[in-house]
mmCIF file of C-alpha atoms in Angstrom:
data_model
loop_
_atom_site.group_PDB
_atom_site.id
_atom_site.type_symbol
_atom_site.label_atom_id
_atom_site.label_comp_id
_atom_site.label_asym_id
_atom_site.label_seq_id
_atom_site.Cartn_x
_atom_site.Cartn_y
_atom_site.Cartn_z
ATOM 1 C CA UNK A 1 -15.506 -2.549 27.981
ATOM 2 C CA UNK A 2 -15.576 -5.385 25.348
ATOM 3 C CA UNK A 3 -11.802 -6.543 23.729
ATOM 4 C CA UNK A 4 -13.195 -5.032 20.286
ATOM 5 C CA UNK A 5 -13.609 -1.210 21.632
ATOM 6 C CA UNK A 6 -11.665 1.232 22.097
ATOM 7 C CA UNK A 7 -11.587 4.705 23.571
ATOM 8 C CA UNK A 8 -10.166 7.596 22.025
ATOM 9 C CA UNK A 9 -10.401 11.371 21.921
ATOM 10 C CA UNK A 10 -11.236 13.010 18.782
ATOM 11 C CA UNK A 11 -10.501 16.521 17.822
ATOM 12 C CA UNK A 12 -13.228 18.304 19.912
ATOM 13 C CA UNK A 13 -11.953 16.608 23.028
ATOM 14 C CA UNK A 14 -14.982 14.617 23.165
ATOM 15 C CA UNK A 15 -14.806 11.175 24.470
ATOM 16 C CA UNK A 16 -16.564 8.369 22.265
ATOM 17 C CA UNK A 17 -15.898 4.494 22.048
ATOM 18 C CA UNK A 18 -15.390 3.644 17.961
ATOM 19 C CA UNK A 19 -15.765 -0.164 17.531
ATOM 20 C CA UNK A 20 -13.267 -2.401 15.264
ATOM 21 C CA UNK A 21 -15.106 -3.881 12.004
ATOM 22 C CA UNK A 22 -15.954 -7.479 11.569
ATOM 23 C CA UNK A 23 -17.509 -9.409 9.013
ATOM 24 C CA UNK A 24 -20.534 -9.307 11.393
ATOM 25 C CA UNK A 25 -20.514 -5.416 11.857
ATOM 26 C CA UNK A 26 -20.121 -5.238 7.746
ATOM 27 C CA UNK A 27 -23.447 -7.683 7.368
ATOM 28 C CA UNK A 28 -25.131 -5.715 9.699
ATOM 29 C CA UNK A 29 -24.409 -2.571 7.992
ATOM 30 C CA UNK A 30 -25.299 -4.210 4.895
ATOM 31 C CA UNK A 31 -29.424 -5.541 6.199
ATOM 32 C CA UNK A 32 -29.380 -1.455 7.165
ATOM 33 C CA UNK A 33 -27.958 -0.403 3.753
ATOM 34 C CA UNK A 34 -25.597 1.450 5.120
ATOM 35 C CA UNK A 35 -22.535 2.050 2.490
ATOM 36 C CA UNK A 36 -19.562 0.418 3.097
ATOM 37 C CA UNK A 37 -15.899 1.928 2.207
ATOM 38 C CA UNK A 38 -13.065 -0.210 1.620
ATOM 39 C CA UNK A 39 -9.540 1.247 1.001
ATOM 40 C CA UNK A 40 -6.384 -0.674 -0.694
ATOM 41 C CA UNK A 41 -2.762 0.542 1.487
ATOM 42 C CA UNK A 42 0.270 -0.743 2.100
ATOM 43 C CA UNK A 43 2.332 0.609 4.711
ATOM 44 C CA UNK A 44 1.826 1.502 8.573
ATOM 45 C CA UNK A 45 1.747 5.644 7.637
ATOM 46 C CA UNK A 46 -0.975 4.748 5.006
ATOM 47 C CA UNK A 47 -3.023 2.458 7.511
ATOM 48 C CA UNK A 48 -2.547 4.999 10.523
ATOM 49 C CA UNK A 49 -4.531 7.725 8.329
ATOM 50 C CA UNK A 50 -7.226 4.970 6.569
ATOM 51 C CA UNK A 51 -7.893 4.281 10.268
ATOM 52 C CA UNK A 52 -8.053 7.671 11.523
ATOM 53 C CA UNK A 53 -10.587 8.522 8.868
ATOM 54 C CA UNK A 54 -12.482 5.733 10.089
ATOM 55 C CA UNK A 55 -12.750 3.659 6.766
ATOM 56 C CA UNK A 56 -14.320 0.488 7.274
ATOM 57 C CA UNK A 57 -12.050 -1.977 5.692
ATOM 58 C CA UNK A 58 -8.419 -1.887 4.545
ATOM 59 C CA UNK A 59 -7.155 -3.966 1.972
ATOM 60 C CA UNK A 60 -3.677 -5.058 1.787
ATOM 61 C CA UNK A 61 -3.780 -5.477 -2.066
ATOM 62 C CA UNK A 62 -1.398 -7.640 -4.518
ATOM 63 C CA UNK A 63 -1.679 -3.765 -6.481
ATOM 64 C CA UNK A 64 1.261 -3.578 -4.424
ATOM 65 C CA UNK A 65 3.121 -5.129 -7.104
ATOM 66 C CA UNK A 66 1.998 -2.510 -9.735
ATOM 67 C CA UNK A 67 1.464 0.745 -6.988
ATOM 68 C CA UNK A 68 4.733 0.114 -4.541
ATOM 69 C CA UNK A 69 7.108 -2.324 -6.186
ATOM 70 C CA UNK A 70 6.921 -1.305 -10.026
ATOM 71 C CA UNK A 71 5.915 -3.839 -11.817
ATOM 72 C CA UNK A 72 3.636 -4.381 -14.776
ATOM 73 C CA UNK A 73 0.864 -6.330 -13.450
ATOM 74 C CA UNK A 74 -0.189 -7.885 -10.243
ATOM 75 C CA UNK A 75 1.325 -11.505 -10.850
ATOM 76 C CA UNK A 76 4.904 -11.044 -10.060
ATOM 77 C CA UNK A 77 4.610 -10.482 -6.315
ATOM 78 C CA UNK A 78 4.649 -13.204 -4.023
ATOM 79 C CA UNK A 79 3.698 -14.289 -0.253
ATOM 80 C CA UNK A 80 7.211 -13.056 1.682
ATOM 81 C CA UNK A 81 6.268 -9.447 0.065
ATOM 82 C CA UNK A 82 2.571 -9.370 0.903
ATOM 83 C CA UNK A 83 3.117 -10.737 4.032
ATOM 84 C CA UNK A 84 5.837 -8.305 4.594
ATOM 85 C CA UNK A 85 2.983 -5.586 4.394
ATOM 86 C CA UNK A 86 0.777 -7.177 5.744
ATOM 87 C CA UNK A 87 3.256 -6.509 8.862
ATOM 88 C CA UNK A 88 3.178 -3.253 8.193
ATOM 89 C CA UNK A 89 -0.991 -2.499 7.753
ATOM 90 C CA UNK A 90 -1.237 -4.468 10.842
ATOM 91 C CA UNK A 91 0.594 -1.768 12.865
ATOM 92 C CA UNK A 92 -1.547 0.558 12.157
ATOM 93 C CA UNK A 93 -4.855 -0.498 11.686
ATOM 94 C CA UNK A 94 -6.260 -0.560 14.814
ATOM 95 C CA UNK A 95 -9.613 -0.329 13.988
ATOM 96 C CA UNK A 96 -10.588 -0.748 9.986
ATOM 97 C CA UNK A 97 -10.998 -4.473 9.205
ATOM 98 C CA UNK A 98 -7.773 -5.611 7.379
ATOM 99 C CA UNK A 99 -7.778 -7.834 4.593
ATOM 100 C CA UNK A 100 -4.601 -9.495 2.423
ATOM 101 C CA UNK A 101 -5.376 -10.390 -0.386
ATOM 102 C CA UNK A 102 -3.418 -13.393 -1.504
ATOM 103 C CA UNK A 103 -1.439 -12.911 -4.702
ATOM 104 C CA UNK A 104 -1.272 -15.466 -7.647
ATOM 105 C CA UNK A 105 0.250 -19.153 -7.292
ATOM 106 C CA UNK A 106 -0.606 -18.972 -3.400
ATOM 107 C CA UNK A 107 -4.463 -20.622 -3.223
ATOM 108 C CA UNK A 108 -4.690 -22.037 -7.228
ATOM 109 C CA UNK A 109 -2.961 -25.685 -6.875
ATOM 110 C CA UNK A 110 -4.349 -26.957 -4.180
ATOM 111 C CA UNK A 111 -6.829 -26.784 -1.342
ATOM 112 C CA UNK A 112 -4.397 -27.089 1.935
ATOM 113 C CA UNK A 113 -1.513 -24.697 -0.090
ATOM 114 C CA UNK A 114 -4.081 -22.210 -0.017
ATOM 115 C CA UNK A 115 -5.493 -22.987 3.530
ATOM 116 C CA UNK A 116 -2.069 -22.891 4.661
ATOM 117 C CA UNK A 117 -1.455 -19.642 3.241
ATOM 118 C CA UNK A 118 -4.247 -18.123 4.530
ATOM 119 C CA UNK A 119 -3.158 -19.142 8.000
ATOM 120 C CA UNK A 120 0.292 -17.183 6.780
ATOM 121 C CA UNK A 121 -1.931 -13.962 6.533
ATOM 122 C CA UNK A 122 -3.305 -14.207 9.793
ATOM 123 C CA UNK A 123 -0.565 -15.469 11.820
ATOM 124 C CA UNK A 124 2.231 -13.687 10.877
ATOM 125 C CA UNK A 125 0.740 -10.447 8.910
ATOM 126 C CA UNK A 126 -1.910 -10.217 11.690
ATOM 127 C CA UNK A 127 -4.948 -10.023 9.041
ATOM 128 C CA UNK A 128 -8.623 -10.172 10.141
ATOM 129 C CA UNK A 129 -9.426 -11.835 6.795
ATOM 130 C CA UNK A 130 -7.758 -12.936 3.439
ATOM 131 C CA UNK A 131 -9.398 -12.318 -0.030
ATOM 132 C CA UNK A 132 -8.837 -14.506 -3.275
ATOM 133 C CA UNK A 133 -10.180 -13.794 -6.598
ATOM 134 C CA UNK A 134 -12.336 -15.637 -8.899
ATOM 135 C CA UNK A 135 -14.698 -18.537 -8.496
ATOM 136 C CA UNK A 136 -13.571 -21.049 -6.280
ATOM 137 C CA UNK A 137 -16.129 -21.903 -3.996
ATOM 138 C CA UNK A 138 -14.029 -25.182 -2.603
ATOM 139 C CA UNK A 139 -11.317 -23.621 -2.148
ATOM 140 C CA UNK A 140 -13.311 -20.659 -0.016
ATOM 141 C CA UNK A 141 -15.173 -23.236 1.937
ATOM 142 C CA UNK A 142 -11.754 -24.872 2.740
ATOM 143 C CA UNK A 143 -9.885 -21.666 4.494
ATOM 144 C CA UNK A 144 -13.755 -20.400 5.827
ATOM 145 C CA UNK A 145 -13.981 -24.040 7.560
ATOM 146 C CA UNK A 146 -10.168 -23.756 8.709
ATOM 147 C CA UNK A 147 -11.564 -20.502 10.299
ATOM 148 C CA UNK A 148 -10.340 -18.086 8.058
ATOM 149 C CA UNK A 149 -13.014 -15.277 6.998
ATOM 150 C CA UNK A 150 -12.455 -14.907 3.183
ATOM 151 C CA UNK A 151 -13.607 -11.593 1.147
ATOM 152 C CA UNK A 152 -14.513 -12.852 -2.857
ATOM 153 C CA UNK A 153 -13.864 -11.076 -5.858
ATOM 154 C CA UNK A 154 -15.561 -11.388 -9.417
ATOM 155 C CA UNK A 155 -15.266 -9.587 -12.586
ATOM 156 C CA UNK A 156 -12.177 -8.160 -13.257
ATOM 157 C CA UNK A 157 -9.786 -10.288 -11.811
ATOM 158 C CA UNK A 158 -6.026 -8.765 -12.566
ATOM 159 C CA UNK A 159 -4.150 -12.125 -11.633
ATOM 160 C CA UNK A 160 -6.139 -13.930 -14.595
ATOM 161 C CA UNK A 161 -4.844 -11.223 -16.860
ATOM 162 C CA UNK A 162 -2.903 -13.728 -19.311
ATOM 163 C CA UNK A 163 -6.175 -15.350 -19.793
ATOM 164 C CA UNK A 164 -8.545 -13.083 -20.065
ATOM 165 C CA UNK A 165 -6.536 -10.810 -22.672
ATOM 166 C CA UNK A 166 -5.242 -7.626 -20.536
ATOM 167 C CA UNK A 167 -7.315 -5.522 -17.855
ATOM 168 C CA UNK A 168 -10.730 -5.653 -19.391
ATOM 169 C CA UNK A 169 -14.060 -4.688 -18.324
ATOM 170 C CA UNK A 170 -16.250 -7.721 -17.525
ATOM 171 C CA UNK A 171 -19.697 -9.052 -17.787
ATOM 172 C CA UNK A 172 -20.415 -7.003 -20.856
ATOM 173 C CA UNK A 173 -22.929 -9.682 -22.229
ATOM 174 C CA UNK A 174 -25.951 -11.092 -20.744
ATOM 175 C CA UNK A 175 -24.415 -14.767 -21.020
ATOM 176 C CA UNK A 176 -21.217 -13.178 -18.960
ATOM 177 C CA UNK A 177 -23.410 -10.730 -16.804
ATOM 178 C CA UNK A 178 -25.868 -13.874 -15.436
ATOM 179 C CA UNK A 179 -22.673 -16.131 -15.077
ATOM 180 C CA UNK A 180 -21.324 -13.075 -12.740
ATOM 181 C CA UNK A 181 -24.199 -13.628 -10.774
ATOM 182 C CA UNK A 182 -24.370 -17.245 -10.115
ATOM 183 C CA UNK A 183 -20.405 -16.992 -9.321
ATOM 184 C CA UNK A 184 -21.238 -14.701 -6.683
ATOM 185 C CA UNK A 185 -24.362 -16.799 -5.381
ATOM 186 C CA UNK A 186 -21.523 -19.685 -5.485
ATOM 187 C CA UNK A 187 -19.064 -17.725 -3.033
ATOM 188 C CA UNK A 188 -21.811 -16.758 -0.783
ATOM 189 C CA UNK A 189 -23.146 -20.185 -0.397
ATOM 190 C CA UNK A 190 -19.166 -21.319 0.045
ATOM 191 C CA UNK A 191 -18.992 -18.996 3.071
ATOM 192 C CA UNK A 192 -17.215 -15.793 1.696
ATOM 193 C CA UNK A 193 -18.406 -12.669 4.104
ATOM 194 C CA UNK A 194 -18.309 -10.060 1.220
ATOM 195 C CA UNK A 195 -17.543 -9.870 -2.771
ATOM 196 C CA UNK A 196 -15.099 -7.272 -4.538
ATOM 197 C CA UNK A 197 -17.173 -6.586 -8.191
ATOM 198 C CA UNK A 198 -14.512 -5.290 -10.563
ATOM 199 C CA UNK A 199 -15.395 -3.504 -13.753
ATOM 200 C CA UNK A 200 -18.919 -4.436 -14.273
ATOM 201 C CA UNK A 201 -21.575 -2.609 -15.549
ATOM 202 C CA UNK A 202 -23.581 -0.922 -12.890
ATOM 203 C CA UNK A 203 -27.060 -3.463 -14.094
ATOM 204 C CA UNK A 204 -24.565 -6.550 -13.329
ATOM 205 C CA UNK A 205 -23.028 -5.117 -10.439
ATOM 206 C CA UNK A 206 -26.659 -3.969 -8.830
ATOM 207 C CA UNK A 207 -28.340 -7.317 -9.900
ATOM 208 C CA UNK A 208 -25.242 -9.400 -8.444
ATOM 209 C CA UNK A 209 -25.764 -7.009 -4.704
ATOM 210 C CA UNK A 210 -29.200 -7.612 -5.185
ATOM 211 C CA UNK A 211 -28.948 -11.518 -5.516
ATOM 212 C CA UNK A 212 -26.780 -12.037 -2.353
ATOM 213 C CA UNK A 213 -27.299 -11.413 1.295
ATOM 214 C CA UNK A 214 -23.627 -10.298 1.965
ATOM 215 C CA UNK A 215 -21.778 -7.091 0.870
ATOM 216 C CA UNK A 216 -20.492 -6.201 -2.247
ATOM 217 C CA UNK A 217 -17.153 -3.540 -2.217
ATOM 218 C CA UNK A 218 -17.464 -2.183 -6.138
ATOM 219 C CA UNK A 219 -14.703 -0.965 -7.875
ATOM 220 C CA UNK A 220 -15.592 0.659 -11.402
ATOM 221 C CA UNK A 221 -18.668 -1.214 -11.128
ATOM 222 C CA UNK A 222 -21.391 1.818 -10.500
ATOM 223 C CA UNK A 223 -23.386 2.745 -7.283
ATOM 224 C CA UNK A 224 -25.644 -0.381 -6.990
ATOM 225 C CA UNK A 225 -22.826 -2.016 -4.759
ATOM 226 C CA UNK A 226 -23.034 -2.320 -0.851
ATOM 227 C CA UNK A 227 -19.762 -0.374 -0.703
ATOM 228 C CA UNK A 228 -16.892 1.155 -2.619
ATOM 229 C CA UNK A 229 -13.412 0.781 -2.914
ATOM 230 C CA UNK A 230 -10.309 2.680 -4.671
ATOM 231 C CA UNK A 231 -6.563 2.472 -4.302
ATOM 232 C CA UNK A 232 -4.889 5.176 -1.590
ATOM 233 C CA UNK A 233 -2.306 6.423 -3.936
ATOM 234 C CA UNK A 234 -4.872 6.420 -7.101
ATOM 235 C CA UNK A 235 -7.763 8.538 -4.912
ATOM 236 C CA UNK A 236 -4.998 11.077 -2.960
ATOM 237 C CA UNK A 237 -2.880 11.783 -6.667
ATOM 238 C CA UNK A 238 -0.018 10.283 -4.567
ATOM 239 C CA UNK A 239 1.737 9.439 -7.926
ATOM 240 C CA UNK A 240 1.625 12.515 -10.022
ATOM 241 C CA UNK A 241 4.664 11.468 -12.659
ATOM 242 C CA UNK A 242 2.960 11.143 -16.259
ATOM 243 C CA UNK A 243 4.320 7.130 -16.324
ATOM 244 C CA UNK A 244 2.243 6.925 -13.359
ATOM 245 C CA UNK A 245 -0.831 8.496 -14.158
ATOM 246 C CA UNK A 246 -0.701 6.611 -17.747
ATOM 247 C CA UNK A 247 -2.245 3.281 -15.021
ATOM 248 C CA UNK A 248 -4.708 5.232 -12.866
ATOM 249 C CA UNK A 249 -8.009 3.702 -14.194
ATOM 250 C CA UNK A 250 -10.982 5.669 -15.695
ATOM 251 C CA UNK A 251 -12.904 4.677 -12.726
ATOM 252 C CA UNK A 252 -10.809 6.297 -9.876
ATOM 253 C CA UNK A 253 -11.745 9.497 -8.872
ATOM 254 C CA UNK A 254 -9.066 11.852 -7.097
ATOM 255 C CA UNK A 255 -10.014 13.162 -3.461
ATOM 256 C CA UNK A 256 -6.542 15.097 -3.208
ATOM 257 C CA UNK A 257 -3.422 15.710 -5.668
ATOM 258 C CA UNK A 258 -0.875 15.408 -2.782
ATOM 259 C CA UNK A 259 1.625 14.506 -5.468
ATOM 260 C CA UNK A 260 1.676 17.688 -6.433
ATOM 261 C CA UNK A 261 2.704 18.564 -3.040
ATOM 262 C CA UNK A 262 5.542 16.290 -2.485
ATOM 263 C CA UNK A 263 7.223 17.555 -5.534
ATOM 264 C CA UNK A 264 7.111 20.695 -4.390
ATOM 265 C CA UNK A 265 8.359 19.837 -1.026
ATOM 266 C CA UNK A 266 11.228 17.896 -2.735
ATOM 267 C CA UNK A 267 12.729 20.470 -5.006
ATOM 268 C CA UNK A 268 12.199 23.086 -2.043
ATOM 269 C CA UNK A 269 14.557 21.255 -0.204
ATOM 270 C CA UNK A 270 16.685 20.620 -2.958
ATOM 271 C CA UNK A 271 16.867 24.573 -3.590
ATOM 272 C CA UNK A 272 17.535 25.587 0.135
ATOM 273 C CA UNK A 273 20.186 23.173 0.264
ATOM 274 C CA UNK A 274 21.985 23.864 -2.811
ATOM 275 C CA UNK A 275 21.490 27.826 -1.490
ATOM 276 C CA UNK A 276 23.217 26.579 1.742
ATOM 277 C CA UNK A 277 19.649 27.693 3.813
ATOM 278 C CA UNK A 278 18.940 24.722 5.314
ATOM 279 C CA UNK A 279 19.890 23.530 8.409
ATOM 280 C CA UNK A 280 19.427 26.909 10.071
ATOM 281 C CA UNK A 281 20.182 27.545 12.798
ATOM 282 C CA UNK A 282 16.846 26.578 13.912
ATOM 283 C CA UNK A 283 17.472 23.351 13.016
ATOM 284 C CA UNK A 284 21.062 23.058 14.408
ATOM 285 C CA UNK A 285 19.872 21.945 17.842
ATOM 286 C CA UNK A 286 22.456 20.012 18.992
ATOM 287 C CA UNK A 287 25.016 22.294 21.178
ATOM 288 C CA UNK A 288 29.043 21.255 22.779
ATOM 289 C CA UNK A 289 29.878 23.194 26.049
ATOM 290 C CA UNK A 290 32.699 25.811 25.336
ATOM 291 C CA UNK A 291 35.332 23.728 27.509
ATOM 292 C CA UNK A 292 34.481 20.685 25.621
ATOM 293 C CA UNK A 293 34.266 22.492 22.337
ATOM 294 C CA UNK A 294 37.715 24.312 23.192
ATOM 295 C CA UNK A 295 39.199 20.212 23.906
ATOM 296 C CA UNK A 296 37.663 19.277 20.520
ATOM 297 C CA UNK A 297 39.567 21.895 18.952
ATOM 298 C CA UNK A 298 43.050 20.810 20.455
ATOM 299 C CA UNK A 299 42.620 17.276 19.895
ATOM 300 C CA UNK A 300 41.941 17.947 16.056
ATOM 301 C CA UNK A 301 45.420 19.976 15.903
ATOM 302 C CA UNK A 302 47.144 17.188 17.063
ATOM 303 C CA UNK A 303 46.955 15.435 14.226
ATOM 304 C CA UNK A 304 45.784 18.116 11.116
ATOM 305 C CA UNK A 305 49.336 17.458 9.178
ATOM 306 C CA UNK A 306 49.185 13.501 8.668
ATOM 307 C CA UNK A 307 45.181 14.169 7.742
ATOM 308 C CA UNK A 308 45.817 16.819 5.725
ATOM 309 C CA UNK A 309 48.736 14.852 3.880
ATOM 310 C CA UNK A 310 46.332 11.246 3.813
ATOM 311 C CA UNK A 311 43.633 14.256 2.113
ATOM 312 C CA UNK A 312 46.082 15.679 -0.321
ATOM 313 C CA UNK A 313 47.239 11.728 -1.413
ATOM 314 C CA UNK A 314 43.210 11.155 -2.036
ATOM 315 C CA UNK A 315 42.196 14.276 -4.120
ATOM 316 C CA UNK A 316 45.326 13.272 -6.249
ATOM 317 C CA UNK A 317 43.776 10.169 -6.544
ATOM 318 C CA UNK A 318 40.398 10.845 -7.361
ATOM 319 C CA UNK A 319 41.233 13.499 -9.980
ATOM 320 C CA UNK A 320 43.089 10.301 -11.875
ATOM 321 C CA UNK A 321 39.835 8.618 -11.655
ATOM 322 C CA UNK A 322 38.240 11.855 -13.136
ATOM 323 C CA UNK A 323 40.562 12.325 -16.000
ATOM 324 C CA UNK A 324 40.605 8.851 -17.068
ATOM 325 C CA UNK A 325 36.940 8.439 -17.335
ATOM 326 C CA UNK A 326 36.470 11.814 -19.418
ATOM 327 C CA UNK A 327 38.878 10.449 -21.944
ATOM 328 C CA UNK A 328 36.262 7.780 -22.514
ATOM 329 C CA UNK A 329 38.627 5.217 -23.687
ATOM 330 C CA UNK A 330 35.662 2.972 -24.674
ATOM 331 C CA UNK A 331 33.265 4.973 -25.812
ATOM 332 C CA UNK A 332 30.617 6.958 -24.761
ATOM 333 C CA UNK A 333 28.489 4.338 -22.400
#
């Protein structure tokens, strides 16, 4: 059996061999027009279940910033906490393509910075590819000849926020909309396998797929893309807090409001252990033999006056604590 299959069972029992992704199975895919589906995750329980539902590519995206770590945009985060991920995708992707996508200040100063970074991805976060946004066609043909597959990205580009004046749809104007496409031409001829077209018009976004040979992933770009791509906490309603939902884009479409679920799951808990139900006795496993139980017991008698004394000298001291901050001696912070 070739290195790149593998065989598994699926829920029917029946035996089939599912074969990893590549940048050649994606252009292949793409001459059959066959749609392609991309999905952006960031931890091993996220990758086990993109894999298991047999997505095509997973993207380890610098969103992690804005979806995992809480920040505003995607510029803060840095190589140590992508590749960190990375890690963690890697674990449990066994068969999606997996792609980090290199956050800002890692590929923009210089050629062999970026190169070397790209080797970072590979190496130690055990990516199949790495994907960089906007048009740098040197800097693609450097990691691509360093043997590096690189995935593009046009129109929206997050990182460039500060310059292009917030998260803005792009190519809005036939001046921008025919630079989109020669950008894209530009990556193709610098090596990239595939192109990420970000908030686009569907017109662009088809005319750009039409214009190359490789795939294009759309993202709030329309149908006329080779494949699609959303976020897996944006498409399952994994975030379901109203501060949350206020940065879920107009383009993402929810699949699942699991969110939902986990609250309830949470203050279920909450209740049952407030209401002294859980652990049950179902959930007690762990038993002592009677003579062992019965040694416990004496051992603990031996010394209940000096612990109960050390106790009583604690509570007193704690209650101090107590009384001293209700007097609020400097105010009310």
């Amino acid at each position: 059996m070739p290195t790149n299959c593998r065989r598994f069972s699926s829920i029917s029992n029946e035996s089939k061999v599912r074969v990893k992704t590549t940048n050649l199975s994606l252009a292949a895919k793409r001459r059959r027009n066959e749609p392609i589906s991309m999905v952006t995750a960031y931890t091993t329980p996220s990758a086990l279940h993109v894999d298991r539902a047999e997505i095509d590519i997973l993207l380890v995206g610098d969103s992690l910033a804005m979806v995992e770590l809480g920040m505003e945009t995607t510029q803060g985060v840095g190589m140590d906490e992508m590749i960190h991920h990375c890690k963690a995708v890697s674990r449990g992707a066994s068969y999606c393509m997996t792609v980090g996508d290199m956050p800002f200040g890692s590929y923009e100063v210089n050629d062999d910075d970026a190169l070397r970074n790209a080797y970072r991805f590979v190496k130690e976060g055990g990516m199949d590819a790495v994907k960089l946004e906007g048009c740098r066609p040197d800097t693609v043909a450097k990691i691509v000849d360093g043997g590096v597959a690189v995935m593009g990205h046009v129109g929206l580009t997050p990182q460039a926020i500060s310059v292009i004046g917030g998260f803005r749809a792009q190519g809005r104007t036939a001046v921008k909309a025919r630079q989109l496409v020669d950008e894209a031409l530009m990556l193709q001829d610098a090596g990239c396998f595939a192109i990420v077209l970000e908030c686009v018009p569907e017109p662009v976004a088809r005319a750009v797929t039409n214009a190359l040979t490789i795939p294009t992933i759309g993202i709030g770009a329309g149908s006329g893309t080779s494949g699609q791509v959303l976020v897996y906490h944006d498409m399952l309603g994994m975030t379901s807090h109203p501060h949350h939902k206020q940065f879920v884009p107009k383009f993402c479409k929810m699949y699942a409001d699991i969110g939902k679920t986990i609250k309830k799951g949470l203050e279920e808990f909450k209740r049952e252990v407030e209401e002294g139900k859980f652990p049950s006795e179902e959930f007690s496993p762990y038993k002592m033999g009677e003579e062992e139980l019965e040694l416990f017991n004496k051992m603990m008698m031996e010394d209940e006056a000096e612990r109960e004394e050390k106790r009583g000298r604690t509570e007193k001291d704690l209650r101090e604590k107590d009384e001293y901050e209700v007097l609020k001696l400097y105010g009310d912070k």
